XYZ file of C-alpha atoms in Angstrom:
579
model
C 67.909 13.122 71.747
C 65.146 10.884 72.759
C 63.390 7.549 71.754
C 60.123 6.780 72.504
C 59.965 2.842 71.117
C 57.967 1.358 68.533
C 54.377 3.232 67.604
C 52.576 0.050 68.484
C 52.554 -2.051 71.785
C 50.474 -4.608 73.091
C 48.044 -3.167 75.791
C 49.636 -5.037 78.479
C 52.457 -4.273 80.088
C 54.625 -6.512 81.277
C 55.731 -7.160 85.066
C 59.583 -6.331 84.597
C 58.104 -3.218 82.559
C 55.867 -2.432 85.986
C 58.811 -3.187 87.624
C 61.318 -0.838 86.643
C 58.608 1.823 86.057
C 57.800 2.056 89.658
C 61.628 1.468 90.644
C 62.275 4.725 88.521
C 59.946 6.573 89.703
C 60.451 5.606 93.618
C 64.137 6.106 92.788
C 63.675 9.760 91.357
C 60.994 11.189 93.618
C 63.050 10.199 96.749
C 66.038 12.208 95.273
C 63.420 14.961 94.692
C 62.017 15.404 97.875
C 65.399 14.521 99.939
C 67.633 16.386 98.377
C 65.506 20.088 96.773
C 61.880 20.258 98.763
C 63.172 21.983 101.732
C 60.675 20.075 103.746
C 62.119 19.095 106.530
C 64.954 20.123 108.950
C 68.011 21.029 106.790
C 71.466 18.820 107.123
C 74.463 20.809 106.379
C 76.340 19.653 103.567
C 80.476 19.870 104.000
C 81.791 16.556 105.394
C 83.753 16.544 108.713
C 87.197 15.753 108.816
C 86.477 12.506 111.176
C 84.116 11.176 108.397
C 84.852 8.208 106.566
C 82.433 9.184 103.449
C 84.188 11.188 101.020
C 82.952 12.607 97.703
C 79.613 14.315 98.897
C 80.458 17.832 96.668
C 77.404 17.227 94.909
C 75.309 17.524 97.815
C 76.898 21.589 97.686
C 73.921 22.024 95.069
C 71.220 20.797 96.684
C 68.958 21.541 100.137
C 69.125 17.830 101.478
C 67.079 17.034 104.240
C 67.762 15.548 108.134
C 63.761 14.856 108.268
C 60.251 15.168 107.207
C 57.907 17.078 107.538
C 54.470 15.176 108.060
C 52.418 17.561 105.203
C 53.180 19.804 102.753
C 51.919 21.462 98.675
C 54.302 19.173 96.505
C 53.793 22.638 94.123
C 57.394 23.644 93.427
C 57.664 27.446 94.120
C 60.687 29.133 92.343
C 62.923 31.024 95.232
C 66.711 32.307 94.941
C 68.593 29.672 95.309
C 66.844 27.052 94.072
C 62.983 25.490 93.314
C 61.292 23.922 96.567
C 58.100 23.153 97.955
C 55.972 26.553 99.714
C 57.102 26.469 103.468
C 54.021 28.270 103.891
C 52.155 24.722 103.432
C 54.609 22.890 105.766
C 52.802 20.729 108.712
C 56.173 20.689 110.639
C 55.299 17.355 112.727
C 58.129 14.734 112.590
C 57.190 10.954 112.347
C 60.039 8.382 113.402
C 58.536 5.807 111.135
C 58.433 8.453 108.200
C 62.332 9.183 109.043
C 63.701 5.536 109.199
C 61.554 5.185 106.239
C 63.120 7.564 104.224
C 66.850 6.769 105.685
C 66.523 3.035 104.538
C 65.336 4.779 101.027
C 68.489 6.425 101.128
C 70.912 3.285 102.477
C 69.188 0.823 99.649
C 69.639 3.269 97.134
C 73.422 3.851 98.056
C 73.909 0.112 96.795
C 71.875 0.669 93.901
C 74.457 3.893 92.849
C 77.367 1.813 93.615
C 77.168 0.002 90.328
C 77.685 3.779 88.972
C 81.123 3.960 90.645
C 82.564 1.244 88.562
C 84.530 2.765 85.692
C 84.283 6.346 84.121
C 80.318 7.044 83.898
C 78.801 9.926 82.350
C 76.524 10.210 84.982
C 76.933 11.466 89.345
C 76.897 8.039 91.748
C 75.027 9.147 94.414
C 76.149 6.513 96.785
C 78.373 8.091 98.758
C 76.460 11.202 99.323
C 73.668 9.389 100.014
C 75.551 6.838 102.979
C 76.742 10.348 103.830
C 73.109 11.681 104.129
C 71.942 9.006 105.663
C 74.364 8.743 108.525
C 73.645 12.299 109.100
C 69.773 11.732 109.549
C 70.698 8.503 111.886
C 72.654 10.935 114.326
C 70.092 13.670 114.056
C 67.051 10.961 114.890
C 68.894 9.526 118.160
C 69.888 13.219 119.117
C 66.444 14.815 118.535
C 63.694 12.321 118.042
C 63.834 10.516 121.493
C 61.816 11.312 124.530
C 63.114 11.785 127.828
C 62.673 7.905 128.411
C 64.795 7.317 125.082
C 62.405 6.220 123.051
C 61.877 7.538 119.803
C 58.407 10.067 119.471
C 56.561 12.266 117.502
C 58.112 15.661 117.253
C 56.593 19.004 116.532
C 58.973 21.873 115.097
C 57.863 25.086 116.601
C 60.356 27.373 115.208
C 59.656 29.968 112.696
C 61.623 29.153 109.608
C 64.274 26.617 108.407
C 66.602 29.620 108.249
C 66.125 30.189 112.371
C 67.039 26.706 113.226
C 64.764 24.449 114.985
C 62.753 23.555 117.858
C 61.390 20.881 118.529
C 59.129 19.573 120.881
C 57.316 16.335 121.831
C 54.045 16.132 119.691
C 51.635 14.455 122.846
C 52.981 12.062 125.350
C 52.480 9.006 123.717
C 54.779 6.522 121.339
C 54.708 3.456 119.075
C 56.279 0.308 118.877
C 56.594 0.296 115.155
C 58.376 3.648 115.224
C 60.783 1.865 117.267
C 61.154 -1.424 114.688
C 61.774 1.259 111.502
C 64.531 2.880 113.864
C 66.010 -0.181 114.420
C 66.032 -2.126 110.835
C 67.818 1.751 109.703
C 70.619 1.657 112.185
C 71.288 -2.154 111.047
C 71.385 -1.572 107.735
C 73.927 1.700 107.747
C 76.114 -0.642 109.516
C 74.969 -3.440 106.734
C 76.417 -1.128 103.880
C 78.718 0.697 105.811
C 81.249 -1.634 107.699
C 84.510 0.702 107.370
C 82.899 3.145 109.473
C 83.381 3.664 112.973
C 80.428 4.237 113.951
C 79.079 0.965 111.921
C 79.369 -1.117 114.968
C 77.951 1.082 117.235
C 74.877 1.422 114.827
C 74.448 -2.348 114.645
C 75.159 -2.450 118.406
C 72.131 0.008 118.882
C 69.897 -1.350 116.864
C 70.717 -4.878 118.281
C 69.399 -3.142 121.743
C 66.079 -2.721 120.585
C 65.630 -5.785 119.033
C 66.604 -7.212 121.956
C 63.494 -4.828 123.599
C 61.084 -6.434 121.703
C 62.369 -10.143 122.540
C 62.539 -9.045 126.192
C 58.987 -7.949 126.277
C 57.178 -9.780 122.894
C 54.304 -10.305 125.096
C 53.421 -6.437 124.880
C 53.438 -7.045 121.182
C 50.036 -9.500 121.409
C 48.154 -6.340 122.620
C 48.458 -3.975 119.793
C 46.451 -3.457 116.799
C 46.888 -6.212 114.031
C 47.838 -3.074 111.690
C 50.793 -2.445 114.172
C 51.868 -5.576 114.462
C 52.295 -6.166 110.368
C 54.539 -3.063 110.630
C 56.561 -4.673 113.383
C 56.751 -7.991 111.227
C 58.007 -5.564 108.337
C 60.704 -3.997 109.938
C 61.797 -7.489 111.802
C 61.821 -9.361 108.292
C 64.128 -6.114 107.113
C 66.243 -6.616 110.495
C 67.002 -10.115 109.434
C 67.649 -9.454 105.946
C 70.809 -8.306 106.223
C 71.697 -9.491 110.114
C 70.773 -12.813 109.790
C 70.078 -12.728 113.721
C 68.782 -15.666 115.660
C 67.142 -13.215 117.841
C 65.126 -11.549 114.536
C 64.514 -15.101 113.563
C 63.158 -16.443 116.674
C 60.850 -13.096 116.521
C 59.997 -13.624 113.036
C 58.911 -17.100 114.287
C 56.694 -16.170 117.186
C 54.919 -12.790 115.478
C 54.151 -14.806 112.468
C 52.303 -17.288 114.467
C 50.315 -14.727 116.494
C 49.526 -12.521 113.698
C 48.287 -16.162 111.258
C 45.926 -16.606 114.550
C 44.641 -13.061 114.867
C 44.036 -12.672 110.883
C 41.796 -15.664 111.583
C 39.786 -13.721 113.904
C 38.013 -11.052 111.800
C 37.080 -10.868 108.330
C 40.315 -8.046 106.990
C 38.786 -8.467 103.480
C 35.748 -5.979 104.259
C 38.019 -3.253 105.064
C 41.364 -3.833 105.699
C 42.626 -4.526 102.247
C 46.070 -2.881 102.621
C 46.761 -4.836 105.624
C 45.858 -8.289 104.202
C 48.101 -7.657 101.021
C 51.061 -6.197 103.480
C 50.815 -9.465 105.220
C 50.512 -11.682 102.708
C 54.182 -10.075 101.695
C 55.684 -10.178 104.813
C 54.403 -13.906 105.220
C 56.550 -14.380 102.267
C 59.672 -12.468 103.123
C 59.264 -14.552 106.906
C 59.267 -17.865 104.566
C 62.487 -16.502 102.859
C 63.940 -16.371 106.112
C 62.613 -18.995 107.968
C 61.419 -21.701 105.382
C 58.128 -22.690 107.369
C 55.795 -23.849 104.709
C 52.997 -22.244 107.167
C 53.685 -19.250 106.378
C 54.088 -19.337 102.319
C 50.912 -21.462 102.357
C 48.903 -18.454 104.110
C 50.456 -15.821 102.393
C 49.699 -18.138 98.648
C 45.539 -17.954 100.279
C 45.412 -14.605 101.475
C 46.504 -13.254 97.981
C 44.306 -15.809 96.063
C 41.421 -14.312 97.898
C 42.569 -10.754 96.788
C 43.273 -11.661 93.392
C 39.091 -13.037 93.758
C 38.104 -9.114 94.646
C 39.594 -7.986 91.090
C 37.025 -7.038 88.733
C 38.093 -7.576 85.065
C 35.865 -5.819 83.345
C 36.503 -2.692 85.175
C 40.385 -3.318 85.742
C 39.859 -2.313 90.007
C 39.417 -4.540 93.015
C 36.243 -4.393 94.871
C 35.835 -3.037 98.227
C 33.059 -5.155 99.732
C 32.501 -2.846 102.694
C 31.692 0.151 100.018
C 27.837 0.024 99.066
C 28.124 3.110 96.627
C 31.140 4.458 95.617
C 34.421 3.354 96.903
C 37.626 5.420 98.341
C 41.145 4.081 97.596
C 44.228 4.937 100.109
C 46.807 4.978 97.842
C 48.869 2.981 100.535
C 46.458 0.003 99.406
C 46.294 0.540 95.958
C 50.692 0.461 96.150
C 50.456 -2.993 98.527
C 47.585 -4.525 96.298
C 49.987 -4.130 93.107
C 53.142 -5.251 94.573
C 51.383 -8.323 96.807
C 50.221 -9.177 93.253
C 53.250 -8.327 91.272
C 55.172 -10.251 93.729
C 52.927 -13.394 93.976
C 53.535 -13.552 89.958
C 57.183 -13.770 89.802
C 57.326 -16.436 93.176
C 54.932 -18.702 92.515
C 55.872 -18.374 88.389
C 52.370 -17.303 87.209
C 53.666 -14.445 84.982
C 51.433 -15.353 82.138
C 48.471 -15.835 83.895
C 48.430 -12.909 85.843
C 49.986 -10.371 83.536
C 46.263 -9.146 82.189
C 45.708 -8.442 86.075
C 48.331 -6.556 86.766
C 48.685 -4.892 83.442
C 45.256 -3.248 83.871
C 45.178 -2.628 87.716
C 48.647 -0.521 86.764
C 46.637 1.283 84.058
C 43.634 1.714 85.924
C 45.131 3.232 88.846
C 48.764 4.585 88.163
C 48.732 5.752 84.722
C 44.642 6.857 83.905
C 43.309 7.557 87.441
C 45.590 10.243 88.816
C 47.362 7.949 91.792
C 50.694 10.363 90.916
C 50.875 13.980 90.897
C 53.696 13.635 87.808
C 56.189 11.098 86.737
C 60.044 11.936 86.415
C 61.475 11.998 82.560
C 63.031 8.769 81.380
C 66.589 9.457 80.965
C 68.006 10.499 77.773
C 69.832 8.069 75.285
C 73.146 10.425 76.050
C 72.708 8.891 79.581
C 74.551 5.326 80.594
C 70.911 4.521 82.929
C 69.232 4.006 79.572
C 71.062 0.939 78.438
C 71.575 -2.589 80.590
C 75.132 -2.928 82.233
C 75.345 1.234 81.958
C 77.265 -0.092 78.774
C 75.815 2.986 76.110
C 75.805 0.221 73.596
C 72.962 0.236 70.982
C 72.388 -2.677 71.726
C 71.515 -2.512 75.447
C 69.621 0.199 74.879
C 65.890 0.338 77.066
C 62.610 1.895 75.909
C 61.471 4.759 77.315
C 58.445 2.295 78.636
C 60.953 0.141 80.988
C 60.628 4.131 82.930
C 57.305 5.745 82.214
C 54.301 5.292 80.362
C 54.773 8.643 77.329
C 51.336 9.759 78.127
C 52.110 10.737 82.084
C 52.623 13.979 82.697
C 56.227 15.258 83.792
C 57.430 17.598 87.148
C 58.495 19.718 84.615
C 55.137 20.037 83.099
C 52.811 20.141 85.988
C 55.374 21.966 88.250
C 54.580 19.474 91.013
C 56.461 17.061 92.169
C 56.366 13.139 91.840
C 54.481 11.755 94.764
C 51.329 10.100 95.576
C 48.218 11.388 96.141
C 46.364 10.910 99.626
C 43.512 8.922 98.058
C 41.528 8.214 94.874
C 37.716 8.271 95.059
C 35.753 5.769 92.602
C 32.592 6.474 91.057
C 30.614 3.535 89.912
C 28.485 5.163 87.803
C 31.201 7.113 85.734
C 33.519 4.187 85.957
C 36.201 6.512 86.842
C 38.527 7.508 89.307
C 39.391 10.839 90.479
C 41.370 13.232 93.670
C 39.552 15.758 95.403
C 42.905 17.493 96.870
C 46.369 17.403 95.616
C 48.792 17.291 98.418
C 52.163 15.304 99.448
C 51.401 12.942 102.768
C 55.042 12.408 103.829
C 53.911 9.319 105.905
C 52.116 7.593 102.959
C 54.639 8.296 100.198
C 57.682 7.434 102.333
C 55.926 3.685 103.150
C 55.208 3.556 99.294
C 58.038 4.220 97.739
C 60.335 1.918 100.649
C 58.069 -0.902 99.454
C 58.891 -0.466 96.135
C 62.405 -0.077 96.425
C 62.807 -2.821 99.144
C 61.180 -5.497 96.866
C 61.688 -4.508 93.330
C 65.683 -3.103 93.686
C 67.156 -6.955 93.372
C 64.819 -7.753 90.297
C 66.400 -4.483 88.677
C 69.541 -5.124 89.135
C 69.086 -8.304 87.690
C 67.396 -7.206 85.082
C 70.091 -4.557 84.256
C 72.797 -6.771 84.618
C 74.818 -5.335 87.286
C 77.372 -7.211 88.894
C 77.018 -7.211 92.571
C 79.781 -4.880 93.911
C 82.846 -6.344 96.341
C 82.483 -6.156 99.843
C 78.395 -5.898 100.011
C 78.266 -9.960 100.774
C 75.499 -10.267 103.540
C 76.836 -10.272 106.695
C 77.613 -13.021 109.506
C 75.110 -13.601 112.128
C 74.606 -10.413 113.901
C 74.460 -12.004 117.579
C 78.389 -13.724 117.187
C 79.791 -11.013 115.544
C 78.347 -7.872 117.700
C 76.878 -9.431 120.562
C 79.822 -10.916 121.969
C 81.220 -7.247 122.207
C 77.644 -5.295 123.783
C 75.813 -8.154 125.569
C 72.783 -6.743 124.468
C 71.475 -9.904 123.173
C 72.480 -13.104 123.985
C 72.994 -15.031 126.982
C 76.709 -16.085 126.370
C 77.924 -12.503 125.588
C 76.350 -11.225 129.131
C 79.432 -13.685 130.558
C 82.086 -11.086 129.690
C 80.277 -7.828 130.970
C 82.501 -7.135 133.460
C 84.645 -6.171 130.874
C 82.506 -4.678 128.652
C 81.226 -1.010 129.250
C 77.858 -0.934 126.626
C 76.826 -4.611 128.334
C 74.603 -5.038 131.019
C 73.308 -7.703 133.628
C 70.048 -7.390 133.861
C 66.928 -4.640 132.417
C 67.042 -3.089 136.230
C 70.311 -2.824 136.111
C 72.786 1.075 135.478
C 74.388 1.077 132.448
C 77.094 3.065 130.562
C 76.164 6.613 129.556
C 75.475 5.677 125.491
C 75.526 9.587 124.990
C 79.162 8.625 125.921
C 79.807 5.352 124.065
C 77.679 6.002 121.077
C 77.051 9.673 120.909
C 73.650 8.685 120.148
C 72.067 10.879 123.225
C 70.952 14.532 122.907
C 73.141 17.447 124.809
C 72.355 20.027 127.086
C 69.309 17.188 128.533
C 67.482 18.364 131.284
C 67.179 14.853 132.865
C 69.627 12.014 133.166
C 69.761 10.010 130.557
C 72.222 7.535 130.964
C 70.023 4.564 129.849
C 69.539 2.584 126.227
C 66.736 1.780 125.011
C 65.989 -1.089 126.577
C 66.561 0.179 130.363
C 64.496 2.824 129.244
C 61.507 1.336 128.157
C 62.312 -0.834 131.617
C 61.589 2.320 133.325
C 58.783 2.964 131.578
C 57.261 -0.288 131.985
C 57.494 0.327 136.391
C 55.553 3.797 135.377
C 52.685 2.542 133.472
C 50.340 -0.366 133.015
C 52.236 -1.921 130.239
C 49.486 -4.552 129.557
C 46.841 -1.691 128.978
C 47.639 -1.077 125.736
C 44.995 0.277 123.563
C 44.110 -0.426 119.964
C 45.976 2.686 118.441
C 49.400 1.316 119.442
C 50.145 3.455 121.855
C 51.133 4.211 125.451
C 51.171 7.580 127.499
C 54.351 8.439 128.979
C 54.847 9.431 132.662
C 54.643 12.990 133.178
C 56.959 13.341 136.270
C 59.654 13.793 134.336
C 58.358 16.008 131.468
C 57.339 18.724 133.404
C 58.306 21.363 130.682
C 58.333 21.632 126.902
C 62.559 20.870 125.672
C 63.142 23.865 123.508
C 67.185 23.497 123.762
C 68.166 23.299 119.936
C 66.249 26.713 119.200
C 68.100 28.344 117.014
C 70.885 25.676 116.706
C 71.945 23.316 113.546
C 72.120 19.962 114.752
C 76.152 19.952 113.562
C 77.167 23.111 115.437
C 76.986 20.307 118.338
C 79.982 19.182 119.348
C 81.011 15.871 117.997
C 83.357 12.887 118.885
């Protein structure tokens, strides 16, 4: 049975509608492509003894994924066991960023399904099979996605089939810092949601190590690209989120500054919109954290002046760098939205911008084609459809708090839920439309983490879930793990001697962390007894650090990569021995 709401409604949508619309959709397309596209490196499903997540049946049923791969037709193609994307279309390149991305998807959703768990529901939690998933994907990344120097790279899969294992290979000889920041706010927050696991503190002791990289050399940081650095803000802000660590903070602090200075330099505006409206949210999550009035006072002018491109007769911003017609990323259109969606709710200017939001959401994400489909609300048999999962009458949401009726469905269309590449705009037809339907793994994964990492606490609110016990934030990261690795702080370095993940000094031999935190790959060629922060130490003697160029990033020494790695051919990544 199924209720659509009234027959009339006032054009304008309102921002908690937007809201949960895009939450819904984020929500339901990530369980789509994780768990049945096949596009990616498959996880195996049964839960080891040793593993402290239990209840993960329900993954039995689906094809849930380890990675992703970069391109692919979202086209659903019916096969034996179960509907999936055409491998056939597969561009089997690995991102790092793309993979944290999706893992913090995961980890964020877990708390979202663990209001499900409370009481007999009609309807699967998927928290635990998603922390279950997501630890998974964490061991995979540090096993497979490093380099030789352990830093985390673009991989290539060079194997035939899913069914034939894998092989993977390093994509070129370069790397990025951001893909390192991603890696590092994922590992923190498994250990975030996760503290009864053993390998929680490891995690969090890992990802402590590379935060600690980028305070040891922030310098580096000032020559990148301003795009690269935004993404390193990002993933900093996430870091301190939910660590609440002085060495995030003092990051936060310093980055903020720079980037203020550099966004000064250049006029962003002409061309750059997506960066200035990423900023201008990440100025705002840094104010959050930091409460420097700088930094809500530039974020407040950067998205007045982005609110001033909006056209309001044609309900789309302008591009002043386009003479003719314009070309939307859809990564801008998503930022533009949210920066303005967000502005409205923190600086309580609901009313006045609801028109603008209302028919930028229209314009774009319901009449111009931005999504391929858009999942089915849930039926009224099902407890998501009413506040507090209660199945009173009474509680009970329209079908437009999840979908605008007139979108078509997956069902429908036979494609899945994702976002398009780009949108080109025709002045002269006033209308927007796609030359090429295809799912951009990098793009959608940024998208829908956006929308998940700033909209999930308004939903909850709105739905009136009661925050579950034991998910209070946790203490300050650099008492309560430093003191045990040393990888941070001056004061825990005191008790290396007896500690065997610490270290002295960035020249100095460490601990094998294949040993301490199984994080390393087996069968490696070279030694690799060395974090991630005596790595990129290493790397730093082998190249000119400070000749960085604008792409963000850096070639890699080829003395010790003197042959393509091709020793998982053939081999799941859990038929390795573990623990």
């Amino acid at each position: 049975m199924r209720y659509i709401g009234p027959f009339f409604r006032m054009n304008s949508l309102s921002q908690k509608e937007i809201s949960g619309q895009l939450f819904y959709l984020s929500k339901e397309s990530i369980k789509t492509l994780v768990l049945n596209s096949k596009c990616g490196i498959l996880a195996q499903t049964r839960a080891s003894k040793k593993s402290p997540i239990e209840d993960i049946s329900i993954l039995n049923n689906f094809s849930p994924l380890l990675c992703l791969y970069r391109k692919a037709s979202p086209l659903f193609i019916h096969s034996k066991s179960s509907p999936s994307f055409d491998e056939a279309s597969f561009k089997k390149e690995i991102s790092p960023s793309t993979s944290a991305l999706m893992t913090l998807c995961l980890l964020e959703l877990s708390e979202y399904y663990s209001h499900y768990s409370d009481g007999k529901r009609n309807i699967v939690s998927l928290e635990k099979p998603f922390k279950f998933l997501a630890r998974e994907q964490l061991q995979f990344y540090s096993e497979n996605l490093r380099n030789n120097e352990g830093l985390f790279v673009d991989k290539k899969n060079i194997s035939d089939g899913n069914s034939k294992g894998f092989s993977l290979i390093d994509k070129d000889d370069k790397f990025k810092f951001s893909d390192q920041a991603f890696m590092m706010a994922a590992y923190l927050l498994y250990s975030h949601y996760n503290d009864s696991d053993e390998l929680s503190k490891d995690y969090a002791a890992f990802s402590n190590e590379i935060l600690d990289m980028f305070k040891t050399y922030n310098s580096v940081l000032y020559d990148l690209s301003f795009s690269e650095c935004i993404q390193i803000f990002l993933a900093l802000n996430i870091h301190y989120k939910y660590s609440c660590s002085q060495n995030a903070k003092e990051l936060i602090l310093d980055l903020g500054d720079f980037l203020i200075s550099k966004f000064q330099e250049k006029d962003y505006y002409m061309d750059s919109i997506d960066d200035c409206a990423l900023f201008s949210i990440c100025l705002m999550e840094a104010y959050k954290h930091t409460e420097i009035i700088s930094f809500k006072e530039f974020s407040k002018e950067i998205t007045e002046k982005l609110i001033g491109l909006y056209d309001t007769d044609k309900n789309i911003f302008i591009k002043l760098s386009d003479k003719k017609d314009s070309k939307y990323s859809c990564i801008e259109i998503n930022l533009y939205l949210l920066c303005l969606l967000m502005y409205s709710f923190q600086e309580d200017r609901i009313s006045e911008l609801r028109p603008i939001i209302s028919g930028l959401y229209r314009k774009f994400f319901v009449n111009g084609g931005l999504l391929t489909s858009w999942p089915e609300a849930p039926t009224l048999d099902e407890v998501e459809r009413y506040k507090k999962l209660s199945l009173r009458s009474d509680d009970m949401l329209d079908e437009i708090y999840f979908r605008m009726p007139v979108l078509p469905t997956p069902k429908s269309t036979g494609l899945a839920p994702v976002f398009v590449k780009s949108l080109s705009y025709s002045k002269k037809k006033d209308s927007l439309a796609t030359k090429r339907t295809s799912f951009d793994s990098s793009k959608n994964m940024f998208n829908f983490f956006m929308i998940i990492y700033l909209l999930k606490d308004m939903v909850e609110d709105f739905m009136e879930f009661i925050p579950p016990l034991g998910l209070e934030r946790l203490s300050d990261l650099d008492s309560s793990i430093d003191s045990n690795t040393g990888f941070a702080t001056t004061d825990a370095k005191e008790s290396n001697s007896n500690n065997p993940l610490a270290t002295s000094s960035p020249e100095s031999n460490v601990s094998n962390i294949k040993t301490q935190l199984n994080l390393s790959k087996s069968e490696d060629p070279v030694d690799f007894k060395q974090p991630v922060l005596n790595s990129f130490n290493t790397f730093k003697k082998n190249t000119n650090i400070s000749s960085l160029n604008n792409d963000s990033t850096t070639k890699i020494n080829h003395s010790v990569r003197n042959k393509k790695l091709k020793k998982n051919k053939a081999q799941h990544p859990h038929s390795k021995k573990k623990f």
